[in-house]
Amino acid sequence: MLIGELARQTGCDAETIRYYEREGLLSAPQRSSSGYRRYNAEQLGELNFILHCRSLGMSLADIRNLAAFKADHRHDCEDINLLIDQQIGKVHRQIESLRLLEQQLLALRDKCHDTHSAADCGILQTLVEAAEGEPCVCHTPFGQDNHGHSHDHDHAAKKNGRTQKGRP
Amino acid sequence: MLIGELARQTGCDAETIRYYEREGLLSAPQRSSSGYRRYNAEQLGELNFILHCRSLGMSLADIRNLAAFKADHRHDCEDINLLIDQQIGKVHRQIESLRLLEQQLLALRDKCHDTHSAADCGILQTLVEAAEGEPCVCHTPFGQDNHGHSHDHDHAAKKNGRTQKGRP
DNA sequence: ACAAACCTTGTAGTCACTACAGGGTCAAGC
DNA sequence: GCTTGACCCTGTAGTGACTACAAGGTTTGT
Ligand SMILES: [Zn+2]
Ligand SMILES: [Zn+2]
Ligand SMILES: [Zn+2]
Ligand SMILES: [Zn+2]
């Protein structure tokens, strides 16, 4: 089976297959005399394993680890559980943060109902006011502490453990 | 105000501020005689606007557009509404797909309860079976049509409108 | 005079691909 | 035997939104 056929059977682009090989996720296949990659059922399984894990949102690094655990049969499965648990946690946090985001976007959308001049648009006004320091759900300039929650990429005063003496 | 002070006031890294300037999101500030960037309240507002939009999950391209709408006061706000609606749609679809993902991960996690050899781990077994063609929620090799749903990065037979005659 | 803290530019790295460019190979048809 | 076209190869560069240097210049305090 050549790379195009493997691509067709898995639904994975041929360039992506080569990329996985380069990244060491897929074992290097045999080559024909002219240098064409020739795949067999084993590699088909390997690739499907990768694709399935990717569809579960795992990073290539995670998949590499998982494949190593799979290869080493004496290894216990604690690390596997940890990896899946971390993945679940990651996905869960993403969902939480996106839900908050959706709320904020819906609230913002609610500021404008029908078409009119951009200058009077409630959406734009809300956005500009937020930028100018009016209180908003996500946004706290000048290092005032914000009221409780903060989503994923909260943009005020997060990690500045610096001197902060302030030169004008 | 120098770049470090702006960084401190906004919680945005100085290198990111320079990046936004390079990308044309932030207007180029005045320079001191020695070439240092000097910012004023206007640019503080500009940056906060960007950061606030970013925290709403907008791309830099979207923010550039939004800033252009803001600048052109004769423009009507239809495009603004469209942009926000698209953003809401994007976020909503992401949530849906992540929820499905979470279900799948929880189901997978349920296959293993206590530590044992990786060779016997239900998680790994489930993953390998999925790769070998056993039915699974996301995964359909060999172009069989899958049973109804598919999440974001479904990996089987999506966009191969190609010749598909198959050379072994 | 010197160090610390700041600033500058430019380049390269991240992740998981994607898109060429510039070639080589193979089977079928004429 | 030659052309056509589908397929394959390598290598490089681009995406988005940063992040992390390297190598140097400036300002401020002691
Ligand atoms: Zn409006
Ligand atoms: Zn904000
Ligand atoms: Zn287990
Ligand atoms: Zn699958």
Tab-separated table of C-alpha atoms (C1' of nucleotides) and ligand atoms in Angstrom:
chain	number	residue	atom	x	y	z
A	1	MET	CA	0.000	0.000	0.000
A	2	LEU	CA	1.420	3.384	-1.013
A	3	ILE	CA	0.956	6.557	0.975
A	4	GLY	CA	-1.998	7.774	-1.105
A	5	GLU	CA	-3.901	4.566	-0.480
A	6	LEU	CA	-3.199	4.796	3.271
A	7	ALA	CA	-4.366	8.401	3.138
A	8	ARG	CA	-7.578	7.305	1.450
A	9	GLN	CA	-8.233	4.495	3.917
A	10	THR	CA	-7.655	6.637	6.985
A	11	GLY	CA	-8.918	9.990	5.773
A	12	CYS	CA	-5.575	11.479	6.789
A	13	ASP	CA	-3.698	13.686	4.341
A	14	ALA	CA	-0.529	12.136	2.893
A	15	GLU	CA	1.540	15.121	3.970
A	16	THR	CA	0.281	14.667	7.500
A	17	ILE	CA	1.309	10.997	7.390
A	18	ARG	CA	4.833	12.018	6.362
A	19	TYR	CA	4.777	14.603	9.115
A	20	TYR	CA	3.879	11.964	11.718
A	21	GLU	CA	6.738	9.838	10.464
A	22	ARG	CA	9.151	12.779	10.727
A	23	GLU	CA	7.906	13.408	14.260
A	24	GLY	CA	8.543	9.786	15.221
A	25	LEU	CA	4.918	8.874	15.858
A	26	LEU	CA	4.644	6.533	12.936
A	27	SER	CA	7.389	3.949	12.392
A	28	ALA	CA	9.286	4.384	9.140
A	29	PRO	CA	7.780	2.096	6.495
A	30	GLN	CA	9.631	-0.062	4.017
A	31	ARG	CA	10.605	1.569	0.763
A	32	SER	CA	10.229	0.335	-2.786
A	33	SER	CA	13.292	0.348	-5.048
A	34	SER	CA	12.343	3.812	-6.215
A	35	GLY	CA	11.983	5.095	-2.642
A	36	TYR	CA	8.196	4.988	-2.354
A	37	ARG	CA	6.831	4.263	1.112
A	38	ARG	CA	5.046	0.899	1.302
A	39	TYR	CA	2.658	0.380	4.197
A	40	ASN	CA	1.031	-2.729	5.653
A	41	ALA	CA	-1.816	-3.460	8.066
A	42	GLU	CA	0.398	-2.831	11.081
A	43	GLN	CA	1.074	0.761	10.085
A	44	LEU	CA	-2.566	1.244	9.212
A	45	GLY	CA	-3.346	0.331	12.821
A	46	GLU	CA	-0.600	2.633	14.107
A	47	LEU	CA	-1.965	5.564	12.128
A	48	ASN	CA	-5.538	4.889	13.173
A	49	PHE	CA	-4.383	4.800	16.776
A	50	ILE	CA	-2.781	8.215	16.335
A	51	LEU	CA	-5.821	9.639	14.567
A	52	HIS	CA	-8.171	8.292	17.177
A	53	CYS	CA	-6.124	9.811	19.984
A	54	ARG	CA	-5.938	13.103	18.081
A	55	SER	CA	-9.712	13.049	17.757
A	56	LEU	CA	-9.778	12.798	21.548
A	57	GLY	CA	-7.838	16.050	21.629
A	58	MET	CA	-4.499	14.630	22.728
A	59	SER	CA	-1.274	16.355	21.766
A	60	LEU	CA	1.286	14.536	19.669
A	61	ALA	CA	3.544	14.442	22.731
A	62	ASP	CA	0.805	12.685	24.715
A	63	ILE	CA	0.294	10.208	21.907
A	64	ARG	CA	4.011	9.514	21.770
A	65	ASN	CA	3.935	8.761	25.487
A	66	LEU	CA	0.870	6.594	25.175
A	67	ALA	CA	2.488	4.618	22.359
A	68	ALA	CA	5.557	4.096	24.545
A	69	PHE	CA	3.358	2.768	27.377
A	70	LYS	CA	1.661	0.510	24.891
A	71	ALA	CA	5.005	-0.841	23.694
A	72	ASP	CA	6.344	-1.485	27.197
A	73	HIS	CA	4.063	-4.230	28.488
A	74	ARG	CA	5.729	-4.423	31.878
A	75	HIS	CA	4.765	-0.826	32.571
A	76	ASP	CA	1.757	-0.365	34.851
A	77	CYS	CA	-1.127	1.777	33.727
A	78	GLU	CA	-0.967	4.513	36.337
A	79	ASP	CA	0.599	6.914	33.864
A	80	ILE	CA	-2.077	6.134	31.323
A	81	ASN	CA	-4.784	6.995	33.820
A	82	LEU	CA	-2.970	10.185	34.741
A	83	LEU	CA	-2.691	11.192	31.102
A	84	ILE	CA	-6.384	10.603	30.467
A	85	ASP	CA	-7.328	12.398	33.682
A	86	GLN	CA	-5.232	15.387	32.703
A	87	GLN	CA	-6.854	15.374	29.285
A	88	ILE	CA	-10.285	15.303	30.899
A	89	GLY	CA	-9.300	18.164	33.184
A	90	LYS	CA	-7.982	20.182	30.269
A	91	VAL	CA	-11.141	19.665	28.231
A	92	HIS	CA	-13.314	20.437	31.228
A	93	ARG	CA	-11.536	23.709	31.930
A	94	GLN	CA	-11.801	24.646	28.278
A	95	ILE	CA	-15.529	24.034	28.341
A	96	GLU	CA	-15.962	26.143	31.474
A	97	SER	CA	-14.007	29.010	30.024
A	98	LEU	CA	-15.853	28.846	26.714
A	99	ARG	CA	-19.196	28.855	28.452
A	100	LEU	CA	-18.253	32.050	30.240
A	101	LEU	CA	-17.075	33.462	26.953
A	102	GLU	CA	-20.370	32.605	25.302
A	103	GLN	CA	-22.261	34.408	28.067
A	104	GLN	CA	-20.136	37.493	27.591
A	105	LEU	CA	-20.548	37.436	23.840
A	106	LEU	CA	-24.313	37.023	24.122
A	107	ALA	CA	-24.494	39.933	26.560
A	108	LEU	CA	-22.438	41.994	24.136
A	109	ARG	CA	-24.597	41.001	21.188
A	110	ASP	CA	-27.649	42.080	23.128
A	111	LYS	CA	-26.415	45.682	23.035
A	112	CYS	CA	-27.384	46.048	19.388
A	113	HIS	CA	-30.602	44.941	17.758
A	114	ASP	CA	-30.955	46.662	14.427
A	115	THR	CA	-28.668	48.149	11.871
A	116	HIS	CA	-27.577	51.724	12.412
A	117	SER	CA	-24.435	53.832	12.326
A	118	ALA	CA	-21.345	52.221	13.795
A	119	ALA	CA	-20.786	55.367	15.867
A	120	ASP	CA	-23.962	54.643	17.855
A	121	CYS	CA	-23.570	50.883	18.030
A	122	GLY	CA	-23.946	49.542	21.546
A	123	ILE	CA	-21.531	46.746	20.837
A	124	LEU	CA	-18.739	49.051	19.836
A	125	GLN	CA	-19.551	51.419	22.694
A	126	THR	CA	-19.437	48.600	25.207
A	127	LEU	CA	-16.119	47.436	23.836
A	128	VAL	CA	-14.648	50.922	23.973
A	129	GLU	CA	-15.950	51.547	27.480
A	130	ALA	CA	-14.408	48.282	28.627
A	131	ALA	CA	-11.113	49.448	27.182
A	132	GLU	CA	-11.376	52.795	28.948
A	133	GLY	CA	-11.696	51.269	32.380
A	134	GLU	CA	-15.420	50.892	32.977
A	135	PRO	CA	-16.036	47.713	34.916
A	136	CYS	CA	-16.550	44.607	32.785
A	137	VAL	CA	-16.655	40.926	33.525
A	138	CYS	CA	-13.175	40.118	32.306
A	139	HIS	CA	-11.295	43.301	32.382
A	140	THR	CA	-9.522	45.192	35.126
A	141	PRO	CA	-6.912	47.720	34.112
A	142	PHE	CA	-4.522	49.414	36.550
A	143	GLY	CA	-4.284	46.318	38.722
A	144	GLN	CA	-7.487	46.795	40.690
A	145	ASP	CA	-8.553	43.325	41.741
A	146	ASN	CA	-11.449	42.024	39.727
A	147	HIS	CA	-14.644	40.692	41.173
A	148	GLY	CA	-14.140	36.997	41.542
A	149	HIS	CA	-14.064	35.106	38.308
A	150	SER	CA	-11.694	35.200	35.397
A	151	HIS	CA	-11.681	33.136	32.285
A	152	ASP	CA	-8.913	31.517	30.330
A	153	HIS	CA	-7.068	34.503	28.965
A	154	ASP	CA	-7.861	37.141	31.456
A	155	HIS	CA	-5.733	40.076	30.455
A	156	ALA	CA	-5.001	42.059	33.569
A	157	ALA	CA	-2.094	41.763	35.991
A	158	LYS	CA	-1.491	38.037	35.999
A	159	LYS	CA	2.158	37.180	36.184
A	160	ASN	CA	4.146	40.313	36.756
A	161	GLY	CA	6.330	39.353	39.685
A	162	ARG	CA	8.600	42.198	38.761
A	163	THR	CA	10.139	45.267	40.352
A	164	GLN	CA	7.245	47.547	39.414
A	165	LYS	CA	8.619	50.804	40.687
A	166	GLY	CA	7.439	52.753	37.612
A	167	ARG	CA	9.590	55.077	35.598
A	168	PRO	CA	7.599	57.633	33.552
B	1	MET	CA	5.045	56.054	29.567
B	2	LEU	CA	7.597	53.492	28.353
B	3	ILE	CA	6.701	50.039	27.131
B	4	GLY	CA	7.413	48.351	30.477
B	5	GLU	CA	5.026	50.671	32.267
B	6	LEU	CA	2.313	50.042	29.664
B	7	ALA	CA	2.953	46.312	30.070
B	8	ARG	CA	2.533	46.642	33.827
B	9	GLN	CA	-0.674	48.671	33.553
B	10	THR	CA	-2.302	46.326	31.078
B	11	GLY	CA	-0.862	42.992	32.177
B	12	CYS	CA	0.316	42.449	28.630
B	13	ASP	CA	3.880	41.374	27.990
B	14	ALA	CA	6.100	44.051	26.404
B	15	GLU	CA	7.080	41.694	23.601
B	16	THR	CA	3.421	41.134	22.837
B	17	ILE	CA	2.876	44.894	22.674
B	18	ARG	CA	5.700	45.197	20.137
B	19	TYR	CA	4.162	42.262	18.267
B	20	TYR	CA	0.787	44.025	18.085
B	21	GLU	CA	2.510	47.113	16.736
B	22	ARG	CA	4.326	45.038	14.087
B	23	GLU	CA	0.995	43.463	13.135
B	24	GLY	CA	-0.586	46.871	12.725
B	25	LEU	CA	-3.088	46.527	15.555
B	26	LEU	CA	-1.506	49.144	17.723
B	27	SER	CA	-0.543	52.483	16.185
B	28	ALA	CA	3.178	53.206	16.251
B	29	PRO	CA	3.961	55.349	19.292
B	30	GLN	CA	6.206	58.376	19.461
B	31	ARG	CA	9.866	57.727	20.124
B	32	SER	CA	12.230	59.378	22.541
B	33	SER	CA	15.538	60.716	21.225
B	34	SER	CA	17.143	57.382	22.013
B	35	GLY	CA	14.445	55.450	20.180
B	36	TYR	CA	12.368	54.319	23.177
B	37	ARG	CA	8.634	53.967	22.588
B	38	ARG	CA	6.603	56.543	24.536
B	39	TYR	CA	2.933	55.793	25.073
B	40	ASN	CA	0.028	57.955	26.186
B	41	ALA	CA	-3.539	57.371	27.378
B	42	GLU	CA	-4.803	56.934	23.845
B	43	GLN	CA	-2.580	53.952	23.198
B	44	LEU	CA	-3.409	52.544	26.602
B	45	GLY	CA	-7.037	52.543	25.482
B	46	GLU	CA	-6.129	50.999	22.143
B	47	LEU	CA	-4.226	48.187	23.822
B	48	ASN	CA	-6.974	47.554	26.336
B	49	PHE	CA	-9.452	47.366	23.486
B	50	ILE	CA	-7.301	44.719	21.818
B	51	LEU	CA	-6.839	42.769	25.027
B	52	HIS	CA	-10.499	42.879	25.842
B	53	CYS	CA	-11.410	41.593	22.365
B	54	ARG	CA	-8.744	38.903	22.651
B	55	SER	CA	-10.257	37.852	25.967
B	56	LEU	CA	-13.513	37.425	24.050
B	57	GLY	CA	-11.690	34.960	21.841
B	58	MET	CA	-11.483	37.121	18.740
B	59	SER	CA	-8.652	36.659	16.278
B	60	LEU	CA	-6.243	39.494	15.580
B	61	ALA	CA	-7.759	39.759	12.086
B	62	ASP	CA	-11.225	40.244	13.617
B	63	ILE	CA	-9.874	42.870	15.966
B	64	ARG	CA	-8.216	44.681	13.082
B	65	ASN	CA	-11.575	44.744	11.287
B	66	LEU	CA	-13.399	45.897	14.366
B	67	ALA	CA	-10.905	48.713	14.873
B	68	ALA	CA	-11.433	49.773	11.253
B	69	PHE	CA	-15.224	49.882	11.798
B	70	LYS	CA	-14.624	51.900	14.928
B	71	ALA	CA	-12.473	54.381	13.026
B	72	ASP	CA	-14.941	54.806	10.165
B	73	HIS	CA	-17.910	56.446	11.843
B	74	ARG	CA	-20.017	56.561	8.700
B	75	HIS	CA	-19.952	52.800	8.493
B	76	ASP	CA	-23.100	51.030	9.692
B	77	CYS	CA	-22.886	48.342	12.329
B	78	GLU	CA	-24.149	45.389	10.330
B	79	ASP	CA	-20.649	44.032	9.916
B	80	ILE	CA	-20.022	44.384	13.621
B	81	ASN	CA	-23.109	42.322	14.397
B	82	LEU	CA	-22.063	39.737	11.835
B	83	LEU	CA	-18.616	39.508	13.377
B	84	ILE	CA	-19.989	39.011	16.876
B	85	ASP	CA	-22.554	36.509	15.645
B	86	GLN	CA	-19.852	34.518	13.918
B	87	GLN	CA	-17.783	34.611	17.079
B	88	ILE	CA	-20.744	33.338	19.084
B	89	GLY	CA	-21.293	30.581	16.534
B	90	LYS	CA	-17.642	29.595	16.653
B	91	VAL	CA	-17.606	29.464	20.438
B	92	HIS	CA	-20.864	27.551	20.509
B	93	ARG	CA	-19.597	24.914	18.096
B	94	GLN	CA	-16.405	24.599	20.089
B	95	ILE	CA	-18.392	23.989	23.259
B	96	GLU	CA	-20.546	21.355	21.568
B	97	SER	CA	-17.548	19.529	20.226
B	98	LEU	CA	-15.711	19.695	23.547
B	99	ARG	CA	-18.719	18.341	25.396
B	100	LEU	CA	-18.779	15.339	23.096
B	101	LEU	CA	-15.057	14.953	23.630
B	102	GLU	CA	-15.510	15.021	27.386
B	103	GLN	CA	-18.129	12.272	27.173
B	104	GLN	CA	-15.793	10.125	25.150
B	105	LEU	CA	-12.903	10.707	27.495
B	106	LEU	CA	-15.036	9.912	30.548
B	107	ALA	CA	-16.251	6.701	28.892
B	108	LEU	CA	-12.649	5.809	28.142
B	109	ARG	CA	-11.540	6.608	31.672
B	110	ASP	CA	-14.245	4.313	32.988
B	111	LYS	CA	-12.469	1.329	31.409
B	112	CYS	CA	-9.799	1.340	34.088
B	113	HIS	CA	-10.306	1.683	37.803
B	114	ASP	CA	-7.182	0.535	39.577
B	115	THR	CA	-3.528	0.284	38.793
B	116	HIS	CA	-2.367	-2.827	37.004
B	117	SER	CA	-0.186	-3.836	34.087
B	118	ALA	CA	-0.451	-1.647	31.024
B	119	ALA	CA	-0.937	-4.787	28.922
B	120	ASP	CA	-4.287	-5.415	30.625
B	121	CYS	CA	-5.401	-1.807	30.835
B	122	GLY	CA	-8.891	-1.295	29.505
B	123	ILE	CA	-8.031	2.203	28.348
B	124	LEU	CA	-5.190	1.054	26.170
B	125	GLN	CA	-7.213	-1.904	24.938
B	126	THR	CA	-10.109	0.340	23.990
B	127	LEU	CA	-7.771	2.667	22.150
B	128	VAL	CA	-6.130	-0.168	20.258
B	129	GLU	CA	-9.453	-1.769	19.376
B	130	ALA	CA	-10.679	1.549	18.034
B	131	ALA	CA	-7.589	1.710	15.855
B	132	GLU	CA	-8.151	-1.813	14.575
B	133	GLY	CA	-11.627	-1.073	13.301
B	134	GLU	CA	-13.961	-1.979	16.144
B	135	PRO	CA	-16.831	0.500	16.193
B	136	CYS	CA	-16.223	3.581	18.278
B	137	VAL	CA	-18.021	6.886	18.628
B	138	CYS	CA	-15.667	8.927	16.491
B	139	HIS	CA	-13.872	6.506	14.317
B	140	THR	CA	-14.754	4.777	11.077
B	141	PRO	CA	-11.914	3.399	9.002
B	142	PHE	CA	-12.289	2.104	5.429
B	143	GLY	CA	-14.935	4.669	4.561
B	144	GLN	CA	-17.922	2.896	6.128
B	145	ASP	CA	-20.360	5.618	7.058
B	146	ASN	CA	-20.425	6.291	10.756
B	147	HIS	CA	-23.521	6.236	12.895
B	148	GLY	CA	-24.753	9.789	12.952
B	149	HIS	CA	-22.578	12.177	14.882
B	150	SER	CA	-19.040	13.352	14.399
B	151	HIS	CA	-17.095	15.889	16.346
B	152	ASP	CA	-14.680	18.592	15.344
B	153	HIS	CA	-11.732	16.608	14.091
B	154	ASP	CA	-13.353	13.430	12.969
B	155	HIS	CA	-10.644	11.519	11.214
B	156	ALA	CA	-12.319	9.315	8.639
B	157	ALA	CA	-13.061	10.002	4.978
B	158	LYS	CA	-13.975	13.654	5.090
B	159	LYS	CA	-12.708	15.536	2.090
B	160	ASN	CA	-11.326	13.102	-0.442
B	161	GLY	CA	-13.019	14.182	-3.606
B	162	ARG	CA	-10.268	12.475	-5.571
B	163	THR	CA	-9.860	9.875	-8.279
B	164	GLN	CA	-9.625	6.972	-5.842
B	165	LYS	CA	-8.914	4.148	-8.247
B	166	GLY	CA	-6.364	2.539	-5.925
B	167	ARG	CA	-2.983	1.268	-7.014
B	168	PRO	CA	-1.467	-1.410	-4.711
C	1	DA	C1'	33.045	53.880	37.041
C	2	DC	C1'	30.045	50.462	37.141
C	3	DA	C1'	25.927	47.656	37.748
C	4	DA	C1'	21.118	46.992	37.370
C	5	DA	C1'	17.237	47.718	35.094
C	6	DC	C1'	15.467	49.150	31.305
C	7	DC	C1'	15.094	49.668	26.164
C	8	DT	C1'	16.115	48.387	20.963
C	9	DT	C1'	16.199	45.157	16.749
C	10	DG	C1'	16.210	40.807	14.726
C	11	DT	C1'	15.844	36.026	14.586
C	12	DA	C1'	14.148	31.529	15.803
C	13	DG	C1'	11.111	28.507	18.329
C	14	DT	C1'	6.273	26.694	19.596
C	15	DC	C1'	2.074	23.304	17.738
C	16	DA	C1'	0.030	20.610	14.273
C	17	DC	C1'	-0.222	20.954	10.359
C	18	DT	C1'	-0.573	22.924	5.175
C	19	DA	C1'	1.212	24.424	0.801
C	20	DC	C1'	4.176	24.703	-2.438
C	21	DA	C1'	8.541	24.067	-5.590
C	22	DG	C1'	11.159	21.232	-8.147
C	23	DG	C1'	11.978	17.163	-9.154
C	24	DG	C1'	11.492	11.526	-9.933
C	25	DT	C1'	8.432	7.172	-11.087
C	26	DC	C1'	4.933	4.397	-13.125
C	27	DA	C1'	1.144	2.614	-16.080
C	28	DA	C1'	-1.721	3.361	-19.971
C	29	DG	C1'	-2.700	4.944	-24.464
C	30	DC	C1'	-1.084	6.397	-29.069
D	1	DG	C1'	9.051	5.061	-28.073
D	2	DC	C1'	6.862	8.940	-26.368
D	3	DT	C1'	3.613	11.566	-23.997
D	4	DT	C1'	0.221	12.266	-20.511
D	5	DG	C1'	-1.194	12.349	-16.028
D	6	DA	C1'	-1.470	10.427	-11.642
D	7	DC	C1'	1.291	9.453	-8.241
D	8	DC	C1'	5.571	9.768	-5.319
D	9	DC	C1'	9.945	12.099	-3.178
D	10	DT	C1'	12.591	15.885	-0.415
D	11	DG	C1'	12.967	20.253	1.433
D	12	DT	C1'	11.490	24.644	2.647
D	13	DA	C1'	8.319	28.139	4.147
D	14	DG	C1'	3.909	29.653	5.900
D	15	DT	C1'	-0.060	29.712	9.448
D	16	DG	C1'	-1.602	32.293	14.490
D	17	DA	C1'	-0.458	34.370	18.408
D	18	DC	C1'	2.735	34.625	20.662
D	19	DT	C1'	7.472	33.521	23.463
D	20	DA	C1'	12.383	33.389	24.044
D	21	DC	C1'	16.564	34.607	23.217
D	22	DA	C1'	20.991	37.212	21.479
D	23	DA	C1'	23.514	41.176	21.100
D	24	DG	C1'	23.626	45.447	21.775
D	25	DG	C1'	22.242	50.684	23.421
D	26	DT	C1'	20.368	53.913	27.377
D	27	DT	C1'	19.227	55.549	31.839
D	28	DT	C1'	19.559	55.763	36.723
D	29	DG	C1'	21.513	55.162	41.147
D	30	DT	C1'	25.516	54.467	44.116
E	1	ZN	ZN	-25.230	48.229	16.361
E	2	ZN	ZN	-11.815	43.140	29.414
E	3	ZN	ZN	-5.604	0.502	33.531
E	4	ZN	ZN	-11.670	7.008	16.325
